[in-house]
Short mmCIF file of C-alpha atoms in Angstrom, two decimals:
data_model
loop_
_atom_site.label_atom_id
_atom_site.label_comp_id
_atom_site.label_asym_id
_atom_site.label_seq_id
_atom_site.Cartn_x
_atom_site.Cartn_y
_atom_site.Cartn_z
CA MET E 1 66.19 35.56 66.32
CA SER E 2 64.61 32.12 66.15
CA ARG E 3 61.78 31.60 63.68
CA THR E 4 59.66 28.61 62.77
CA PHE E 5 59.24 27.79 59.08
CA LYS E 6 56.44 25.68 57.73
CA ALA E 7 57.12 22.80 55.38
CA PHE E 8 56.65 23.73 51.74
CA SER E 9 53.11 24.06 50.50
CA MET E 10 51.25 26.24 48.03
CA ASN E 11 48.72 27.37 50.62
CA PRO E 12 49.81 28.87 52.95
CA LYS E 13 52.68 30.39 51.02
CA VAL E 14 56.28 29.51 51.65
CA GLN E 15 57.82 31.59 54.38
CA PHE E 16 61.11 33.27 53.62
CA PRO E 17 63.99 33.62 56.09
CA THR E 18 64.55 37.31 55.44
CA GLN E 19 67.16 37.57 58.19
CA PHE E 20 69.83 36.49 55.68
CA PRO E 21 71.93 39.52 54.66
CA GLY E 22 71.38 40.30 51.00
CA ALA E 23 68.28 38.11 50.65
CA LYS E 24 65.12 39.58 49.16
CA ASP E 25 61.70 39.73 50.79
CA GLY E 26 59.63 38.62 47.83
CA ALA E 27 58.79 35.45 45.86
CA SER E 28 56.07 32.99 46.38
CA GLY E 29 54.53 30.02 44.72
CA HIS E 30 51.83 32.17 43.16
CA PRO E 31 51.01 30.61 39.81
CA GLN E 32 50.16 33.68 37.79
CA GLY E 33 53.57 34.73 36.64
CA PRO E 34 56.47 36.83 37.82
CA ARG E 35 55.80 39.84 39.99
CA LEU E 36 56.70 43.37 39.07
CA HIS E 37 59.83 44.77 40.59
CA PRO E 38 58.98 46.75 43.74
CA TRP E 39 60.16 50.04 42.21
CA MET E 40 57.84 49.72 39.22
CA GLY E 41 54.51 51.49 39.13
CA PRO E 42 52.23 53.90 37.26
CA TRP E 43 54.07 56.92 38.67
CA PHE E 44 56.85 56.16 36.16
CA VAL E 45 54.58 56.41 33.10
CA PRO E 46 56.18 59.73 31.95
CA LEU E 47 59.58 58.03 31.87
CA SER E 48 58.03 55.05 30.10
CA ALA E 49 56.62 57.44 27.49
CA LEU E 50 60.13 58.73 26.87
CA TRP E 51 61.45 55.17 26.59
CA TYR E 52 58.59 54.37 24.18
CA ALA E 53 59.64 57.26 21.93
CA ILE E 54 63.28 56.15 21.99
CA LEU E 55 62.39 52.54 21.15
CA ALA E 56 59.94 53.49 18.41
CA THR E 57 62.50 55.81 16.80
CA ARG E 58 65.28 53.23 17.00
CA HIS E 59 63.17 50.47 15.44
CA ALA E 60 61.95 52.83 12.72
CA LEU E 61 65.53 53.72 11.79
CA TYR E 62 66.39 50.03 11.44
CA ASN E 63 63.17 49.29 9.54
CA TRP E 64 63.84 52.15 7.11
CA GLY E 65 67.43 51.06 6.56
CA LEU E 66 68.96 54.20 8.07
CA LEU E 67 70.61 51.99 10.67
CA ARG E 68 72.18 48.85 9.27
CA SER E 69 71.22 45.29 10.15
CA GLU E 70 73.52 42.48 9.06
CA ARG E 71 72.81 38.80 8.57
CA SER E 72 75.66 36.52 9.57
CA LEU E 73 77.10 33.96 7.17
CA ILE E 74 76.32 31.21 9.65
CA PRO E 75 72.56 30.65 10.15
CA THR E 76 71.22 31.89 13.47
CA LEU E 77 68.24 31.13 15.69
CA VAL E 78 67.68 33.87 18.26
CA VAL E 79 65.79 33.03 21.45
CA GLY E 80 64.73 36.06 23.49
CA ASN E 81 61.96 38.03 25.11
CA MET E 82 60.50 41.51 25.37
CA GLU E 83 60.27 41.51 29.16
CA LEU E 84 62.71 41.81 31.99
CA GLY E 85 64.35 38.53 33.02
CA GLY E 86 62.57 35.45 34.25
CA THR E 87 60.94 33.99 31.12
CA GLY E 88 63.26 30.98 31.03
CA LYS E 89 65.46 31.78 28.04
CA THR E 90 68.31 29.51 29.08
CA PRO E 91 66.36 26.21 29.31
CA HIS E 92 64.63 27.04 26.03
CA VAL E 93 67.99 27.72 24.36
CA MET E 94 69.35 24.36 25.54
CA ASP E 95 66.18 22.51 24.53
CA LEU E 96 66.12 24.00 21.03
CA ALA E 97 69.86 23.47 20.55
CA ASN E 98 69.48 19.81 21.51
CA ARG E 99 66.58 19.38 19.10
CA LEU E 100 68.57 20.96 16.27
CA GLU E 101 71.58 18.79 17.06
CA ALA E 102 69.36 15.71 16.77
CA ARG E 103 68.44 16.86 13.25
CA LEU E 104 71.79 18.20 12.01
CA GLY E 105 74.29 15.98 13.81
CA GLU E 106 76.84 16.35 16.60
CA GLY E 107 79.20 19.30 16.22
CA ARG E 108 76.89 21.14 13.82
CA VAL E 109 75.09 23.33 16.39
CA GLY E 110 76.60 26.01 18.63
CA ILE E 111 75.32 28.40 21.29
CA LEU E 112 76.32 32.06 21.64
CA SER E 113 75.60 34.04 24.81
CA ARG E 114 76.43 37.53 25.98
CA GLY E 115 78.02 36.09 29.12
CA TYR E 116 76.41 38.35 31.68
CA GLY E 117 78.38 38.76 34.93
CA ARG E 118 81.77 37.58 33.67
CA ARG E 119 85.06 39.28 34.45
CA SER E 120 85.95 40.28 30.89
CA ALA E 121 82.73 41.59 29.38
CA SER E 122 84.02 42.46 25.90
CA SER E 123 86.25 39.62 24.68
CA PHE E 124 85.22 36.43 22.89
CA ALA E 125 85.69 33.14 24.71
CA TRP E 126 84.85 29.49 24.28
CA VAL E 127 83.31 28.23 27.50
CA ALA E 128 85.14 24.91 27.21
CA ASP E 129 88.47 26.80 27.35
CA ALA E 130 87.57 28.81 30.47
CA THR E 131 89.04 28.00 33.87
CA GLY E 132 85.84 28.81 35.76
CA TRP E 133 82.39 30.31 35.54
CA THR E 134 83.61 33.82 36.39
CA ASP E 135 85.44 33.90 33.03
CA VAL E 136 82.29 33.33 30.99
CA GLY E 137 79.24 33.81 33.25
CA ASP E 138 77.13 31.34 35.20
CA GLU E 139 74.54 30.62 32.50
CA PRO E 140 77.01 29.80 29.68
CA TRP E 141 79.01 27.63 32.10
CA MET E 142 75.85 25.75 33.05
CA MET E 143 74.78 25.37 29.42
CA GLN E 144 78.13 23.87 28.46
CA ALA E 145 77.94 21.43 31.38
CA HIS E 146 74.44 20.30 30.37
CA THR E 147 75.09 20.22 26.59
CA PRO E 148 78.67 18.84 26.39
CA THR E 149 78.50 18.05 22.65
CA ILE E 150 77.34 21.58 21.74
CA PRO E 151 80.10 24.24 21.79
CA VAL E 152 79.11 27.33 23.78
CA ALA E 153 80.76 30.72 23.29
CA VAL E 154 80.35 34.18 24.82
CA CYS E 155 80.74 37.59 23.21
CA THR E 156 78.99 40.92 23.76
CA ASP E 157 79.21 41.78 20.05
CA ARG E 158 76.96 39.15 18.49
CA LEU E 159 78.19 39.62 14.93
CA ALA E 160 81.85 39.49 15.96
CA GLY E 161 81.13 36.41 18.04
CA LEU E 162 79.44 34.66 15.12
CA ARG E 163 82.37 35.45 12.82
CA LYS E 164 84.79 34.00 15.37
CA MET E 165 82.68 30.87 15.83
CA ARG E 166 82.54 30.31 12.08
CA HIS E 167 86.31 30.82 11.81
CA ASP E 168 87.16 28.45 14.66
CA LYS E 169 84.54 25.81 13.87
CA PRO E 170 83.63 25.92 10.17
CA GLU E 171 81.63 22.70 10.57
CA LEU E 172 78.91 24.59 12.47
CA LYS E 173 75.66 24.79 10.52
CA VAL E 174 73.62 26.88 12.96
CA VAL E 175 74.14 28.94 16.12
CA VAL E 176 71.42 29.42 18.74
CA LEU E 177 71.68 32.83 20.43
CA ASP E 178 70.76 33.21 24.08
CA ASP E 179 68.91 36.54 23.99
CA GLY E 180 69.30 39.02 21.16
CA LEU E 181 65.85 40.10 19.98
CA GLN E 182 66.81 43.67 20.90
CA HIS E 183 70.17 43.39 19.12
CA ARG E 184 68.96 44.91 15.85
CA LYS E 185 72.45 45.01 14.33
CA LEU E 186 72.00 41.28 13.79
CA ARG E 187 69.24 40.15 11.42
CA PRO E 188 68.60 36.56 12.47
CA HIS E 189 67.62 33.77 10.12
CA ALA E 190 64.88 32.76 12.58
CA SER E 191 63.70 33.98 15.97
CA VAL E 192 61.73 32.61 18.91
CA ALA E 193 60.08 35.05 21.32
CA LEU E 194 59.19 33.95 24.86
CA VAL E 195 56.35 35.62 26.76
CA SER E 196 55.28 35.06 30.36
CA ARG E 197 52.35 37.47 30.70
CA ALA E 198 49.43 38.89 28.76
CA VAL E 199 50.45 41.17 25.91
CA PRO E 200 49.15 44.74 26.39
CA ARG E 201 47.50 46.45 23.42
CA LEU E 202 49.35 49.75 23.58
CA GLY E 203 52.17 49.05 25.96
CA LEU E 204 52.96 52.61 27.04
CA GLY E 205 52.27 52.03 30.72
CA SER E 206 53.75 48.54 30.49
CA LEU E 207 57.23 49.63 29.46
CA VAL E 208 60.00 50.02 32.01
CA PRO E 209 60.20 51.66 34.44
CA ALA E 210 56.39 51.70 34.87
CA GLY E 211 56.04 48.05 33.85
CA PRO E 212 58.01 44.91 33.00
CA TRP E 213 58.33 45.27 29.20
CA ARG E 214 61.77 46.36 28.00
CA ASP E 215 60.73 46.51 24.34
CA LEU E 216 57.57 47.38 22.44
CA PRO E 217 55.08 44.55 23.04
CA ARG E 218 53.97 44.61 19.40
CA ARG E 219 57.44 43.46 18.34
CA LEU E 220 56.63 40.11 19.89
CA PHE E 221 54.61 39.22 16.80
CA GLN E 222 57.51 40.00 14.47
CA ALA E 223 59.27 36.86 15.69
CA ASP E 224 59.02 33.69 13.62
CA ALA E 225 57.71 31.67 16.57
CA ILE E 226 56.10 32.67 19.88
CA VAL E 227 56.11 30.53 23.03
CA ALA E 228 54.13 31.15 26.22
CA THR E 229 56.21 30.24 29.27
CA GLN E 230 53.50 30.69 31.92
CA ARG E 231 50.15 29.04 32.37
CA GLY E 232 47.15 31.12 31.38
CA VAL E 233 48.93 33.37 28.85
CA ASP E 234 46.50 33.73 25.94
CA LEU E 235 48.21 34.74 22.70
CA GLY E 236 45.02 34.44 20.69
CA PRO E 237 44.75 32.82 17.24
CA ASN E 238 48.18 33.25 15.71
CA GLU E 239 49.93 30.96 13.24
CA LYS E 240 53.28 31.79 14.85
CA THR E 241 52.29 30.45 18.26
CA MET E 242 54.17 27.28 19.19
CA GLY E 243 51.97 26.67 22.22
CA ALA E 244 53.22 26.78 25.79
CA THR E 245 56.00 25.24 27.82
CA THR E 246 56.04 24.03 31.40
CA VAL E 247 59.17 23.83 33.49
CA VAL E 248 59.40 20.37 35.04
CA LEU E 249 61.63 19.13 37.82
CA GLU E 250 64.06 16.38 36.87
CA PRO E 251 65.55 13.93 39.42
CA LEU E 252 67.64 15.66 42.09
CA LYS E 253 71.43 15.40 41.86
CA ARG E 254 73.60 15.24 44.95
CA LEU E 255 76.38 17.82 44.64
CA HIS E 256 77.90 17.50 48.10
CA GLY E 257 77.54 15.42 51.25
CA MET E 258 76.60 11.86 52.13
CA GLN E 259 72.83 11.99 52.65
CA ASP E 260 71.10 9.49 50.34
CA GLU E 261 67.64 11.04 50.37
CA ALA E 262 66.53 14.65 50.20
CA GLY E 263 64.98 15.52 53.57
CA PRO E 264 63.91 18.94 54.85
CA ALA E 265 66.05 21.53 53.07
CA LEU E 266 66.74 25.22 52.77
CA LEU E 267 65.98 26.32 49.21
CA VAL E 268 68.41 29.02 48.06
CA THR E 269 67.79 30.87 44.80
CA GLY E 270 69.62 33.60 42.93
CA ILE E 271 67.50 33.74 39.79
CA ALA E 272 65.15 36.32 38.30
CA ASN E 273 61.93 34.33 38.62
CA PRO E 274 62.06 31.77 41.45
CA GLN E 275 58.30 31.16 41.43
CA ARG E 276 58.62 28.60 38.64
CA LEU E 277 61.16 26.63 40.66
CA VAL E 278 59.11 26.93 43.86
CA ARG E 279 56.01 25.55 42.12
CA SER E 280 57.97 22.60 40.76
CA LEU E 281 59.12 21.56 44.23
CA GLY E 282 55.66 20.77 45.53
CA GLY E 283 56.61 17.20 46.39
CA HIS E 284 59.73 18.09 48.36
CA ASP E 285 60.10 19.13 51.97
CA VAL E 286 61.32 22.72 51.77
CA ALA E 287 61.69 24.13 55.27
CA GLY E 288 62.61 27.67 54.20
CA VAL E 289 63.56 29.76 51.19
CA ALA E 290 66.18 32.48 50.79
CA HIS E 291 65.83 34.37 47.52
CA TYR E 292 68.76 36.52 46.37
CA PRO E 293 69.01 38.82 43.33
CA ASP E 294 69.60 37.28 39.90
CA HIS E 295 73.25 36.23 39.32
CA HIS E 296 74.02 36.80 43.01
CA ALA E 297 77.66 35.96 43.79
CA PHE E 298 77.35 33.73 46.84
CA SER E 299 79.90 34.40 49.57
CA GLU E 300 81.26 32.74 52.69
CA ALA E 301 79.10 35.14 54.70
CA ASP E 302 76.00 33.75 52.95
CA VAL E 303 77.06 30.18 53.72
CA LEU E 304 77.71 31.07 57.37
CA ALA E 305 74.21 32.56 57.65
CA TRP E 306 72.69 29.36 56.23
CA ARG E 307 74.68 27.22 58.67
CA GLN E 308 73.54 29.30 61.62
CA TRP E 309 69.93 29.10 60.47
CA GLY E 310 70.27 25.35 59.93
CA GLU E 311 71.64 24.84 63.44
CA THR E 312 68.68 26.75 64.87
CA HIS E 313 66.05 24.80 62.92
CA GLY E 314 67.68 21.39 62.64
CA ILE E 315 68.22 21.62 58.88
CA ARG E 316 71.40 20.30 57.24
CA ALA E 317 70.42 20.16 53.58
CA LEU E 318 70.54 22.74 50.81
CA LEU E 319 68.51 22.77 47.59
CA VAL E 320 69.55 24.89 44.59
CA CYS E 321 68.79 25.08 40.87
CA SER E 322 71.44 24.27 38.26
CA LYS E 323 72.39 27.89 37.60
CA ASP E 324 72.89 28.64 41.28
CA ALA E 325 74.87 25.41 41.68
CA VAL E 326 77.50 26.85 39.31
CA ARG E 327 78.15 29.80 41.62
CA LEU E 328 77.84 27.80 44.82
CA LYS E 329 80.10 24.79 44.12
CA PRO E 330 83.36 26.52 45.21
CA LEU E 331 81.79 27.17 48.64
CA LEU E 332 80.31 23.76 49.39
CA ASP E 333 83.27 22.73 51.55
CA LYS E 334 82.14 25.51 53.92
CA LEU E 335 79.07 23.39 54.72
CA PRO E 336 80.53 20.42 56.65
CA GLY E 337 77.93 17.84 57.50
CA TRP E 338 75.43 19.30 55.03
CA THR E 339 74.12 17.72 51.84
CA CYS E 340 73.58 19.94 48.81
CA TRP E 341 71.08 18.90 46.16
CA GLU E 342 70.79 20.31 42.65
CA ALA E 343 67.29 20.55 41.18
CA PRO E 344 67.69 20.36 37.38
CA MET E 345 64.80 21.83 35.42
CA GLY E 346 63.57 20.55 32.07
CA LEU E 347 60.91 21.66 29.60
CA ARG E 348 57.65 20.10 28.53
CA TRP E 349 55.98 21.42 25.36
CA ASN E 350 52.20 21.21 25.20
CA ASP E 351 52.27 21.09 21.37
CA GLU E 352 55.48 19.25 20.59
CA ALA E 353 54.24 18.12 17.20
CA ARG E 354 53.86 21.70 16.02
CA LEU E 355 57.29 22.64 17.35
CA ASN E 356 58.93 19.67 15.65
CA ALA E 357 57.22 20.45 12.35
CA TRP E 358 58.50 24.03 12.50
CA LEU E 359 62.04 22.93 13.38
CA ASP E 360 62.02 20.26 10.65
CA SER E 361 60.97 22.82 8.06
CA TRP E 362 63.58 25.34 9.18
CA ALA E 363 66.37 22.74 9.41
CA ARG E 364 65.66 21.60 5.84
CA SER E 365 66.01 25.19 4.63
CA LEU E 366 69.54 25.55 6.04
CA PRO E 367 72.40 25.63 3.53
#
């Protein structure tokens, strides 16, 4: 079925080619933060109450010392959130790791990730030794590509992973963990909590599955630093607040094809919160958007659907973010005559002086 798609604009909203198999119907450029998942709602409050009791009991057992927390021998900075995905952990991890490397020196900072979506979920692996992204996960592979002087490793067991990193690279002075605020077995040396929405007072009806919070909202303020990742999130007067960050679009990179300039393109996303990317592309001619689930494994069938849509609408360009580019690169030869552009995303801190002061103080305290 032929459909006409308007060029990208914030008003009216982007139209989404939902005829693509596996694509989702949601996502817009709405500026007020990520939407709830469609299956969430107040009818799940009884289940959320049960989850609240489980979380409260678990945290109490750790706080009372009945369950053991261990601090690794190598200093750690955990970057995480209390919500379901989409708060931008990965760009914050890379940004903070780069800032620490500038203070401590090359080869002194590492990154440890769980490696979601990889083939072997339990074993430790250095990303630089992997043969492809499926061995370590798309996000660690992307982080290693964008931070080549910072060794990136993956391991589900954070403590075991940290021990292995220290054994293999004793010169490391600090490891930044991608996610891990809920991993209470590890007691981090410092922690940064990211938040993309207003913090509820009680949180019972905000916990999954009724809402988007996967942990007790009050635990947000137990972190050493708190960062708002969406505009309009008011954290109130709090000495731990590091201000807010804005995702900014960096110059496009041509991944495939011969086209010198980015013309009308099909934007393809497979990330948890595409709204941030959509907002950043306001100056580009986006003819349509296909949003797939987070970590979606793109297939030849997906590429064929894009080609057919492109032939119908006269579009021969693809636009993807850096994480999606990792999973899409092996399929780019299936798009003859197309040009694929990568849209790298960076961070802008609205109170960089405060962040730098906090990092300077913490870096000086490291052994």
